[in-house]
Short mmCIF file of C-alpha atoms in Angstrom, two decimals:
data_model
loop_
_atom_site.label_atom_id
_atom_site.label_comp_id
_atom_site.label_asym_id
_atom_site.label_seq_id
_atom_site.Cartn_x
_atom_site.Cartn_y
_atom_site.Cartn_z
CA MET A 1 0.07 0.02 -0.05
CA ASP A 2 1.52 3.31 -1.15
CA ILE A 3 1.28 6.54 0.84
CA ILE A 4 -1.01 7.84 -2.00
CA ASP A 5 -3.51 5.05 -1.30
CA VAL A 6 -3.51 5.92 2.35
CA GLY A 7 -4.20 9.61 1.44
CA LEU A 8 -7.07 8.63 -0.97
CA TYR A 9 -8.73 6.43 1.64
CA ALA A 10 -8.41 9.11 4.25
CA SER A 11 -9.97 11.72 1.91
CA TYR A 12 -12.83 9.39 1.21
CA ILE A 13 -13.47 8.82 4.88
CA LEU A 14 -13.32 12.57 5.54
CA ILE A 15 -15.75 13.36 2.69
CA VAL A 16 -18.25 10.90 4.08
CA LEU A 17 -17.84 12.22 7.65
CA CYS A 18 -18.34 15.86 6.36
CA ALA A 19 -21.44 14.91 4.31
CA LEU A 20 -22.96 13.17 7.41
CA ALA A 21 -22.12 16.17 9.60
CA ALA A 22 -23.68 18.52 6.98
CA ILE A 23 -26.90 16.43 7.22
CA ILE A 24 -27.05 15.41 10.97
CA ILE A 25 -26.05 18.66 12.66
CA PRO A 26 -28.75 20.93 11.06
CA LEU A 27 -31.29 18.22 11.77
CA ALA A 28 -30.24 18.06 15.39
CA GLN A 29 -30.43 21.89 15.79
CA SER A 30 -33.91 22.10 14.14
CA ILE A 31 -35.43 19.82 16.71
CA GLY A 32 -35.90 22.90 18.91
CA ASP A 33 -37.44 24.82 16.03
CA PRO A 34 -39.62 22.66 13.84
CA GLN A 35 -40.63 25.58 11.67
CA SER A 36 -37.12 25.58 10.06
CA LEU A 37 -37.80 22.06 8.91
CA ILE A 38 -40.86 23.25 7.00
CA LYS A 39 -38.90 25.92 5.27
CA SER A 40 -36.21 23.37 4.37
CA GLY A 41 -38.80 20.98 3.11
CA ILE A 42 -40.37 23.66 0.79
CA GLY A 43 -36.82 24.42 -0.50
CA LEU A 44 -36.17 20.77 -1.12
CA GLY A 45 -39.55 20.30 -2.80
CA ALA A 46 -38.84 23.23 -5.11
CA LEU A 47 -35.50 21.67 -6.10
CA LEU A 48 -37.22 18.36 -6.81
CA VAL A 49 -39.94 20.07 -8.91
CA VAL A 50 -37.39 21.86 -11.10
CA PHE A 51 -35.45 18.64 -11.58
CA LEU A 52 -38.70 16.87 -12.53
CA ILE A 53 -39.42 19.52 -15.07
CA GLY A 54 -35.86 19.18 -16.49
CA TYR A 55 -36.17 15.40 -16.51
CA ILE A 56 -39.46 15.55 -18.35
CA ILE A 57 -38.11 17.87 -20.96
CA ALA A 58 -34.78 15.95 -21.37
CA GLY A 59 -34.46 13.70 -24.39
CA SER A 60 -33.23 10.12 -24.14
CA ASP A 61 -30.89 10.24 -27.08
CA THR A 62 -27.70 8.22 -26.69
CA GLY A 63 -24.66 9.10 -28.70
CA SER A 64 -22.70 6.23 -27.45
CA ALA A 65 -23.27 2.49 -26.93
CA ASP A 66 -22.14 2.67 -23.31
CA ILE A 67 -24.83 5.11 -22.17
CA THR A 68 -28.38 3.84 -21.55
CA GLU A 69 -31.49 5.88 -22.26
CA SER A 70 -32.27 6.36 -18.51
CA THR A 71 -28.74 7.64 -17.80
CA SER A 72 -28.98 9.99 -20.74
CA LYS A 73 -32.34 11.28 -19.46
CA LEU A 74 -31.01 11.79 -15.89
CA VAL A 75 -27.99 13.70 -17.17
CA GLY A 76 -30.11 15.82 -19.44
CA GLY A 77 -32.51 16.48 -16.55
CA GLY A 78 -29.61 17.73 -14.45
CA ILE A 79 -28.20 19.94 -17.16
CA ILE A 80 -31.66 21.45 -17.90
CA SER A 81 -32.17 21.98 -14.06
CA MET A 82 -28.81 23.79 -13.93
CA TYR A 83 -29.86 26.06 -16.81
CA ILE A 84 -33.15 26.90 -15.05
CA PHE A 85 -31.46 27.65 -11.76
CA PHE A 86 -28.85 29.80 -13.64
CA PHE A 87 -31.52 31.92 -15.30
CA ILE A 88 -33.45 32.32 -12.08
CA ALA A 89 -30.30 33.46 -10.33
CA LEU A 90 -29.51 35.88 -13.19
CA ALA A 91 -33.07 37.29 -13.06
CA GLY A 92 -32.74 37.69 -9.25
CA ILE A 93 -29.51 39.56 -9.66
CA VAL A 94 -30.87 41.92 -12.30
CA TYR A 95 -34.06 42.45 -10.17
CA THR A 96 -31.99 43.30 -7.06
CA GLU A 97 -29.75 45.62 -8.93
CA ILE A 98 -32.59 47.44 -10.54
CA SER A 99 -34.48 47.72 -7.26
CA LYS A 100 -31.41 49.19 -5.60
CA LEU A 101 -31.05 51.66 -8.50
CA ILE A 102 -34.67 52.87 -8.05
CA LYS A 103 -34.37 53.36 -4.17
#
């Protein structure tokens, strides 16, 4: 076992620990304030709806024999969702700057 292998395994373990901490710590803190869970649920629901829209719009074309139709549709849905969120963020930035300019 090389030193590089040890470093890779350590980084994998740290990534998993950080992901678990990012999920568990906010859940533990929101036990005292259940309203924050509702707001988080609404945000997660909005993300899922946008991805569902992107998934429905995405085509199932495969340009390679190694990619299945379902994989192509999932990737297309993710890319379309990214475009939707990009344009929503861009519209939000433009709106914020114009409203600052008017005030």
